[in-house]
PDB file of C-alpha atoms in Angstrom:
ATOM      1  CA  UNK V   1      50.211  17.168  16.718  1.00 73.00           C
ATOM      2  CA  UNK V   2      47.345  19.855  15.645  1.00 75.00           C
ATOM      3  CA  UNK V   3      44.610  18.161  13.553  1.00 85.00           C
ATOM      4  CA  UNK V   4      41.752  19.877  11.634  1.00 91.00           C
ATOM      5  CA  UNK V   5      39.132  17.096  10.162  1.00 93.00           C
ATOM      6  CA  UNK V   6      36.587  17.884   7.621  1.00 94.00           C
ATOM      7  CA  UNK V   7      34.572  15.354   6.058  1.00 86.00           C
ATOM      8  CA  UNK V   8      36.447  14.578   2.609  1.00 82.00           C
ATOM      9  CA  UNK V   9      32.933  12.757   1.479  1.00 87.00           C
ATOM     10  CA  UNK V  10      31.481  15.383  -1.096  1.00 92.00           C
ATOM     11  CA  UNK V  11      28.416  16.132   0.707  1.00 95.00           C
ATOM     12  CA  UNK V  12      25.458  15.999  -2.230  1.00 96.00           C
ATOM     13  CA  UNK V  13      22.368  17.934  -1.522  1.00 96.00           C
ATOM     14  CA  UNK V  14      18.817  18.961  -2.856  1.00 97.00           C
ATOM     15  CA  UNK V  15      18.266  22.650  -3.634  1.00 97.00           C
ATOM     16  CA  UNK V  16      16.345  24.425  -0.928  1.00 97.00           C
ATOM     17  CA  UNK V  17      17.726  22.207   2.066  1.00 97.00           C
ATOM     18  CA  UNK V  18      20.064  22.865   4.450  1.00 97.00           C
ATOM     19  CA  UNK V  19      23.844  22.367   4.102  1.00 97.00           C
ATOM     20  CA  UNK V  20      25.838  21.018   7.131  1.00 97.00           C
ATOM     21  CA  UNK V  21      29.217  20.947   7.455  1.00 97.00           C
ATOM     22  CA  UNK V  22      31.506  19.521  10.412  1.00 97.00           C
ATOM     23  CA  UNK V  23      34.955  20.708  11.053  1.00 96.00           C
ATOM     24  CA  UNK V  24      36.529  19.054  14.174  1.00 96.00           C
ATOM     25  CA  UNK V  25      40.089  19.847  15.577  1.00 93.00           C
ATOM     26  CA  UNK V  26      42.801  18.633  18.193  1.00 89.00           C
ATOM     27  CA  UNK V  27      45.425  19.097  20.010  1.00 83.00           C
ATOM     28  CA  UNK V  28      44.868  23.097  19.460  1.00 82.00           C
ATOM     29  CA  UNK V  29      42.881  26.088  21.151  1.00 82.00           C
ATOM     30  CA  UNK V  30      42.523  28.953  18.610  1.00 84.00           C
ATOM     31  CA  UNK V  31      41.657  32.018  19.421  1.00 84.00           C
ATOM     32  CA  UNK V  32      38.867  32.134  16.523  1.00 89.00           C
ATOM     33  CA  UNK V  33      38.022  30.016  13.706  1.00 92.00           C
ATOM     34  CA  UNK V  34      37.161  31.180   9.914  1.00 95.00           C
ATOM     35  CA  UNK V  35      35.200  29.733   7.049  1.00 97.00           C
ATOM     36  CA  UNK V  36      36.287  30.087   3.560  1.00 97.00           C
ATOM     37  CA  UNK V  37      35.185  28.959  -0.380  1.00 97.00           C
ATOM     38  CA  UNK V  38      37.012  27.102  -2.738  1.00 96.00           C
ATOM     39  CA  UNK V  39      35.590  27.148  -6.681  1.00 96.00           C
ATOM     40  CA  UNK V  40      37.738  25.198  -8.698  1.00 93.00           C
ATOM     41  CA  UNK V  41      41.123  26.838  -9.576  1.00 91.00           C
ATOM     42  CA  UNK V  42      40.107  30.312  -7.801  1.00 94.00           C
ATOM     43  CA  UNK V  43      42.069  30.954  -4.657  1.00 95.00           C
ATOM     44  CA  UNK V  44      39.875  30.846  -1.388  1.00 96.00           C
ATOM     45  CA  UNK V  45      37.223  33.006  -0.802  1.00 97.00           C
ATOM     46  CA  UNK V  46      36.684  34.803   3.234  1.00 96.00           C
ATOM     47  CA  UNK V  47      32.874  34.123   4.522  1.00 97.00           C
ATOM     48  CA  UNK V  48      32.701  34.105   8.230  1.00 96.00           C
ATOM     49  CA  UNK V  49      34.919  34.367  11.267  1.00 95.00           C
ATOM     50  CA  UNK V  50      33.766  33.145  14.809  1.00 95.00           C
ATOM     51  CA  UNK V  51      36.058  33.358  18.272  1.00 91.00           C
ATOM     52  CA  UNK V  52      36.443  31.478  20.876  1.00 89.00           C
ATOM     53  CA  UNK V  53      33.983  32.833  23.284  1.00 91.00           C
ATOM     54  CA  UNK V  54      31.064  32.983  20.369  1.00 93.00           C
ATOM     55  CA  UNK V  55      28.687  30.171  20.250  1.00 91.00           C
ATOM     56  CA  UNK V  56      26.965  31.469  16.615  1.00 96.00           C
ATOM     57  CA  UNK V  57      27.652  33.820  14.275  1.00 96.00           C
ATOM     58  CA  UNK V  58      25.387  34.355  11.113  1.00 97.00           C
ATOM     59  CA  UNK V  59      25.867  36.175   7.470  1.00 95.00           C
ATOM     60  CA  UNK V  60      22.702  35.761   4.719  1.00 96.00           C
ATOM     61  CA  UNK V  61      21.325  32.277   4.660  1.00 97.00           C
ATOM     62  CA  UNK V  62      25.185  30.603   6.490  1.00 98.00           C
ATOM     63  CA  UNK V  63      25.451  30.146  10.051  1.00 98.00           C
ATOM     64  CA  UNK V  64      28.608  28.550  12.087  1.00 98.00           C
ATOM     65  CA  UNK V  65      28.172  27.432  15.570  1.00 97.00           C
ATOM     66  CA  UNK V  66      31.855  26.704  18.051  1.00 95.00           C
ATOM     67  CA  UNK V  67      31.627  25.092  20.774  1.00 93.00           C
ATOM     68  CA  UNK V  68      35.243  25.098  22.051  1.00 89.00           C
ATOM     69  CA  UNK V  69      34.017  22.102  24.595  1.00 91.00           C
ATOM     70  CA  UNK V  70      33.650  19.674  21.822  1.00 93.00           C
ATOM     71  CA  UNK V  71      36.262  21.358  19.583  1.00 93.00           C
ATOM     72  CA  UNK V  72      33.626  21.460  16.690  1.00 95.00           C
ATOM     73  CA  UNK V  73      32.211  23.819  14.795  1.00 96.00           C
ATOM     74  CA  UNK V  74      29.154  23.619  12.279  1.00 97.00           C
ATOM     75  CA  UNK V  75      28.701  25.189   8.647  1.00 98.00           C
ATOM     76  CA  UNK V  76      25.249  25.974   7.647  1.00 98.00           C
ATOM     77  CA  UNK V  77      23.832  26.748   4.526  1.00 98.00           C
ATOM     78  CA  UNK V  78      20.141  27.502   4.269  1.00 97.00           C
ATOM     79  CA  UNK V  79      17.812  27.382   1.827  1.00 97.00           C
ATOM     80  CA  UNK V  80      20.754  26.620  -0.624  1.00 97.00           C
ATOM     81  CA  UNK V  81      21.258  27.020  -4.074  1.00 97.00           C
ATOM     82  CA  UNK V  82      23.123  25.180  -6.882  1.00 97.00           C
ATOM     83  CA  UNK V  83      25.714  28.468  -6.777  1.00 97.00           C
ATOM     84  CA  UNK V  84      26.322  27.455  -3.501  1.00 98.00           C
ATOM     85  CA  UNK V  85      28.208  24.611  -4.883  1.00 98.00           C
ATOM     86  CA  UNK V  86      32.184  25.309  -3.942  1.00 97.00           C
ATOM     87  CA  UNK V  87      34.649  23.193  -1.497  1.00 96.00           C
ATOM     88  CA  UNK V  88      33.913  24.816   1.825  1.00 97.00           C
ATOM     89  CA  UNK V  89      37.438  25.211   4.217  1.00 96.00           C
ATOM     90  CA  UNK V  90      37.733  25.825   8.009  1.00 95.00           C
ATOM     91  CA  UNK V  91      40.758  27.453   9.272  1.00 94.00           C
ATOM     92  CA  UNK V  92      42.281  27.987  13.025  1.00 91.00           C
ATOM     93  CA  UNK V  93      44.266  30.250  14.251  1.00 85.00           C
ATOM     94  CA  UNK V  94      46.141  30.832  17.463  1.00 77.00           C
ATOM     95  CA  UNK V  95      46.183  34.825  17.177  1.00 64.00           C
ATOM     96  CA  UNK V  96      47.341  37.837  16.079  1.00 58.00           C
ATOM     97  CA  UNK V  97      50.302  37.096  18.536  1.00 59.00           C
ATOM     98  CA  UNK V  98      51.661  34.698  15.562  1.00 62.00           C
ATOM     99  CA  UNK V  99      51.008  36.929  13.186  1.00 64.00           C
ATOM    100  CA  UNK V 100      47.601  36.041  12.217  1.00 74.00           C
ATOM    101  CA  UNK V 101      48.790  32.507  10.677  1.00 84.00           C
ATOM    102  CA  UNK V 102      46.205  29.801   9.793  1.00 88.00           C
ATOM    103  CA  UNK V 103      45.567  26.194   9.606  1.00 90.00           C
ATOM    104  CA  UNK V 104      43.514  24.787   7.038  1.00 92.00           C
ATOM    105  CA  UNK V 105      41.253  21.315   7.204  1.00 93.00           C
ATOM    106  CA  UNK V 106      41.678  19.640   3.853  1.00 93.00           C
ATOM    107  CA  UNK V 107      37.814  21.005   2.876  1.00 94.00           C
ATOM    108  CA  UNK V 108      34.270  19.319   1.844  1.00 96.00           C
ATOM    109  CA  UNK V 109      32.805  19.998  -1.236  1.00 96.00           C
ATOM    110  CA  UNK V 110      29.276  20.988  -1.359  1.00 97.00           C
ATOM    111  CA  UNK V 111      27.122  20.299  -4.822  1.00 97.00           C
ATOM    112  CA  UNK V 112      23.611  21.538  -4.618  1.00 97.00           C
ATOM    113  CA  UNK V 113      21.255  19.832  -6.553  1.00 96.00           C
ATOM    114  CA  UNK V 114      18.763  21.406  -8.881  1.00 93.00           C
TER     115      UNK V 114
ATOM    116  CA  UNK P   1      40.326  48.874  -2.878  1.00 85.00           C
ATOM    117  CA  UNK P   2      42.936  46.439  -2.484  1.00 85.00           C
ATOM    118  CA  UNK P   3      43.870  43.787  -4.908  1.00 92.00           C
ATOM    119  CA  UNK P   4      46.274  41.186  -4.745  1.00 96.00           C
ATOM    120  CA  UNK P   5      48.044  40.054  -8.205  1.00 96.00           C
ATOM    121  CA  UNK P   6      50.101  36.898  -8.862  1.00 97.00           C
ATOM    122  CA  UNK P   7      52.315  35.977 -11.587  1.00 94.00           C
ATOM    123  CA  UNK P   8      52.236  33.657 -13.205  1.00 95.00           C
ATOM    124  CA  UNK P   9      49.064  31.828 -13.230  1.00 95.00           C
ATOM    125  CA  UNK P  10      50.597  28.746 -15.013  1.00 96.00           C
ATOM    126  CA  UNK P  11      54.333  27.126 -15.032  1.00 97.00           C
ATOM    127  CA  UNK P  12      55.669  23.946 -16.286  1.00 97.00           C
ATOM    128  CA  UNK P  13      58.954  23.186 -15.082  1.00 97.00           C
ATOM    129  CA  UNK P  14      61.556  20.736 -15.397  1.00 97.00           C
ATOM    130  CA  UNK P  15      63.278  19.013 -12.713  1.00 97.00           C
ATOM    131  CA  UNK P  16      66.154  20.563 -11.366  1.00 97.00           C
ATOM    132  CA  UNK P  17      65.083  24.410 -12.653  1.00 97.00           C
ATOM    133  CA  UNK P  18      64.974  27.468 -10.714  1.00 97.00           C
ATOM    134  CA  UNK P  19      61.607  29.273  -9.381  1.00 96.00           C
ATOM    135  CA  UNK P  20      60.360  32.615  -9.205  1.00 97.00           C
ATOM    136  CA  UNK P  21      56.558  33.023  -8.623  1.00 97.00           C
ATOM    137  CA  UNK P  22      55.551  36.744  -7.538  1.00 97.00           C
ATOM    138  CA  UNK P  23      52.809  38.403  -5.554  1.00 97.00           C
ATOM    139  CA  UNK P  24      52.017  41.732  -5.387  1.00 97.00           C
ATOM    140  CA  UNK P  25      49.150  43.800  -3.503  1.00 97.00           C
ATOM    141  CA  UNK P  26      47.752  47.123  -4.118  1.00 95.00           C
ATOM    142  CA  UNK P  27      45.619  49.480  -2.021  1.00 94.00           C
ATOM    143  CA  UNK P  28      47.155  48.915   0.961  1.00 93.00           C
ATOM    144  CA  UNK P  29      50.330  48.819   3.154  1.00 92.00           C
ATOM    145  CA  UNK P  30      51.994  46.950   5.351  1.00 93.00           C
ATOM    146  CA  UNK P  31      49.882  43.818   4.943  1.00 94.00           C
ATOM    147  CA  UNK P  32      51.022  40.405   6.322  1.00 94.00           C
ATOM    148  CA  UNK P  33      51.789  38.507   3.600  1.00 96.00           C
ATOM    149  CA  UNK P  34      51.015  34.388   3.662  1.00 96.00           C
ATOM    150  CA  UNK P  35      52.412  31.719   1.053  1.00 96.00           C
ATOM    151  CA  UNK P  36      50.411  28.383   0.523  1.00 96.00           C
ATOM    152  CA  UNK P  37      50.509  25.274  -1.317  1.00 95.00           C
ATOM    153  CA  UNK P  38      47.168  23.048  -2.548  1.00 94.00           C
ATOM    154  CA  UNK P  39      47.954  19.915  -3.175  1.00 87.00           C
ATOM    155  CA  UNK P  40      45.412  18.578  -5.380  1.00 79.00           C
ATOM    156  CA  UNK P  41      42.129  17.926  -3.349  1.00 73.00           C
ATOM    157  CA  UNK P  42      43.679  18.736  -0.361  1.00 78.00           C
ATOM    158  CA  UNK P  43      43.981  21.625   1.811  1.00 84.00           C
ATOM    159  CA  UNK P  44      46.488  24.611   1.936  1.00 92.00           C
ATOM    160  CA  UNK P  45      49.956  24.640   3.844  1.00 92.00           C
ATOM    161  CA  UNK P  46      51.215  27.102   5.390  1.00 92.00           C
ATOM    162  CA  UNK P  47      54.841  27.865   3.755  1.00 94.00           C
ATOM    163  CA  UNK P  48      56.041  31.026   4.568  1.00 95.00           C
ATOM    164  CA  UNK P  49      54.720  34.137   6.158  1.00 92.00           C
ATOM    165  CA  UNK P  50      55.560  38.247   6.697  1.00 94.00           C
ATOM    166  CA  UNK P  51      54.864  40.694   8.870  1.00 92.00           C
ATOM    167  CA  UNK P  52      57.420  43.218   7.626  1.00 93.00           C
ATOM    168  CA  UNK P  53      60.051  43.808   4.451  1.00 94.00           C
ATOM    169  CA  UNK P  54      62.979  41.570   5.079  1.00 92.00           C
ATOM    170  CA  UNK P  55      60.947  39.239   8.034  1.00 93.00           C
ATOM    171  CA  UNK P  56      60.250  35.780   7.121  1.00 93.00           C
ATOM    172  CA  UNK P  57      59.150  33.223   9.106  1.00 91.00           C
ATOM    173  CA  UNK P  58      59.176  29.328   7.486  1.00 90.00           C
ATOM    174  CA  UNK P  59      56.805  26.905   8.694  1.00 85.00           C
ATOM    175  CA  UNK P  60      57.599  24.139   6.813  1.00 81.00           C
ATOM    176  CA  UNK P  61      61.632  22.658   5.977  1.00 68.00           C
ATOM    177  CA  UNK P  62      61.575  22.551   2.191  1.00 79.00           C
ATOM    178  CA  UNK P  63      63.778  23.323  -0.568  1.00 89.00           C
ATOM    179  CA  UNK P  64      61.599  26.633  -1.252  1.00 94.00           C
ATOM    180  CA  UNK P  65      62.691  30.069   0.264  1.00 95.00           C
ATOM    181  CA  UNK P  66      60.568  33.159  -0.068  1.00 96.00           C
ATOM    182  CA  UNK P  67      61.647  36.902   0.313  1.00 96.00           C
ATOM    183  CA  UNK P  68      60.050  40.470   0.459  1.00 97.00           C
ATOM    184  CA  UNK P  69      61.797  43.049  -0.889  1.00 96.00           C
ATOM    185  CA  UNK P  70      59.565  45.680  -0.898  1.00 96.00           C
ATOM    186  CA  UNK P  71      56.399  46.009   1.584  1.00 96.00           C
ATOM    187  CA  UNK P  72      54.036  44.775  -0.696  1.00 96.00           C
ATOM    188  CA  UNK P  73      55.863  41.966  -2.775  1.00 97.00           C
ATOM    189  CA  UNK P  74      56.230  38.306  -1.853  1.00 97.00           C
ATOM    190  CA  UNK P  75      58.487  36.421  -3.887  1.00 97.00           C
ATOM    191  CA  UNK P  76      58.948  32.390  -3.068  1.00 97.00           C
ATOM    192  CA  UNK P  77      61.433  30.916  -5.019  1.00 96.00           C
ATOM    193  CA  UNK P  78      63.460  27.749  -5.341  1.00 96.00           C
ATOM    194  CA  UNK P  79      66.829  27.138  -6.848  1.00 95.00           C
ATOM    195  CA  UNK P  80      66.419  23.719  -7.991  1.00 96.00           C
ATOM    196  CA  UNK P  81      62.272  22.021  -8.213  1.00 96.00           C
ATOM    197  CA  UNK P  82      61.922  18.746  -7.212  1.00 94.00           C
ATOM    198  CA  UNK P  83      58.832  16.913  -8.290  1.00 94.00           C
ATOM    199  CA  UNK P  84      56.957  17.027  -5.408  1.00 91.00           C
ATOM    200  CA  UNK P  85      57.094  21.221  -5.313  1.00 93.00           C
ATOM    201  CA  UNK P  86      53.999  20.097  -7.931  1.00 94.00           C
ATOM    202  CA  UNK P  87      50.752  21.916  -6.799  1.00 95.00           C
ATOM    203  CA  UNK P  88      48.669  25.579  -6.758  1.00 96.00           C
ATOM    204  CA  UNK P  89      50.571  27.912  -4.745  1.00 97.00           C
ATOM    205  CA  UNK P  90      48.349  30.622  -3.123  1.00 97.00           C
ATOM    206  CA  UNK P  91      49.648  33.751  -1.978  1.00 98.00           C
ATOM    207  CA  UNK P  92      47.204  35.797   0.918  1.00 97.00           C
ATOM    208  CA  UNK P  93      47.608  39.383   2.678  1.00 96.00           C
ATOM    209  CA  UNK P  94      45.899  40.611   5.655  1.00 93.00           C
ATOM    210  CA  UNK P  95      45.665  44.072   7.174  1.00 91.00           C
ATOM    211  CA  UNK P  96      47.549  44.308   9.896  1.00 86.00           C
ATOM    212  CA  UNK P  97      46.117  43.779  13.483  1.00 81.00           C
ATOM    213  CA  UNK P  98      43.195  42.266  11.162  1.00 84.00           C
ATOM    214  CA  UNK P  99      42.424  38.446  11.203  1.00 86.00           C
ATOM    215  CA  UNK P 100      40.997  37.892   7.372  1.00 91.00           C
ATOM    216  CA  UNK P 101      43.022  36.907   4.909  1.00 94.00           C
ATOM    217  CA  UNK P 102      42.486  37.699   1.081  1.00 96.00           C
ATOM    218  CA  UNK P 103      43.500  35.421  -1.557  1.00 97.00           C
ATOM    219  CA  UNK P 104      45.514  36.123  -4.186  1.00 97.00           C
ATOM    220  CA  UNK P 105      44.232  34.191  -7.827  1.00 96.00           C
ATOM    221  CA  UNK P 106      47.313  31.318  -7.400  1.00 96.00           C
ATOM    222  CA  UNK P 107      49.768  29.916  -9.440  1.00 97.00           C
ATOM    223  CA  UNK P 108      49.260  25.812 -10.915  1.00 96.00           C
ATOM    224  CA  UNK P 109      52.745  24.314 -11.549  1.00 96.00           C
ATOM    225  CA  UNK P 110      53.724  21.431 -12.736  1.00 96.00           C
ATOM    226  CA  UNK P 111      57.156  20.041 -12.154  1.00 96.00           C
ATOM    227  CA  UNK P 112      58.179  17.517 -14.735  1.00 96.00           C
TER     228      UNK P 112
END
């Protein structure tokens, strides 16, 4: 069956650094993958949307690399801030072909340190 | 601008009740139309989705049904809550032909 893996560790980090965040997947080939934010009882939030044949895409201080070989893809925050802090989600999906319908990890959650 | 609206934010419900939770979106037209669940500290499932009044497509076997009535309201319902229909229940549009989807502000129930 399809499986999207985030890390469900909170993932505590210093203002200033960089955030990294992993979101792995199997058993599934999407046709382009999309990182959202959680805050606490808000509905998700759209940030970024890589395809298949993108290696890197970049918005402000976030970055996400795919590599479709590894079926991986990497969430960067630089230079981050304690607003930053939110529960971070990947999604997959196959295509517009099935109506545009995503699959959701379970999400990390980012605090950023003062 | 487009806005999506859902109603209502908070429910408490008894075992064995109906449900009606609505979503609505403005500023646009014939969006597809997504309804989640978040269990707590988990991710969002996929429930139901809509590319067009009347089509609904179920992803997941439940004792929930949703409908749309008019191109831009969702309705998911339930005739009798069990406790496990628990959770934040998200509703999303997207523009057709458009992969992002926009979030509506969700709806926390609590089946008792």
């Amino acid at each position: 069956s399809q499986k999207i893996e985030q890390n469900s560790e909170a993932l505590n980090i210093q203002e200033g650094k960089t955030a990294t965040l992993t979101c792995n997947y199997t058993n599934y080939s999407p046709a382009y993958l999309q990182w959202y934010r959680q805050d606490p009882g808000r509905g998700p939030v759209f940030l970024l949307l890589i395809r298949e044949n993108e290696k890197e895409k970049r918005k402000e201080r976030l970055k996400v690399t795919f590599d479709t070989t590894l079926k991986q893809s990497l969430f960067h925050i630089t230079a981050s801030q304690p607003a930053d802090s939110a529960t971070y989600l990947c999604a997959l999906a196959p295509g517009s072909a099935a109506g545009n319908k995503l699959t959701f990890g379970g999400g990390t959650r980012v605090l950023v340190k003062p | 601008s487009q806005t999506i609206h859902q109603w209502p934010a908070t429910l408490v419900q008894p075992v064995g009740s109906p449900l009606s939770l609505e979503c609505t979106v403005e500023g646009t037209s014939n969006p597809n139309l997504y309804w989640y669940r978040q269990a707590a500290g988990r991710g969002l499932q996929l429930l139901f989705y809509s590319v067009g009044i009347g089509q609904i497509s179920s992803e997941v076997p439940q004792n929930l049904s949703a409908s749309r009535p008019q191109d831009r309201q969702f309705i998911l319902s339930s005739k009798k809550l069990l406790l496990s229909d628990s959770g934040f229940y998200l509703c999303a549009w997207s523009p057709r032909g458009r992969e992002t989807q926009y979030f509506g502000p969700g709806t926390r129930l609590l089946v008792l």
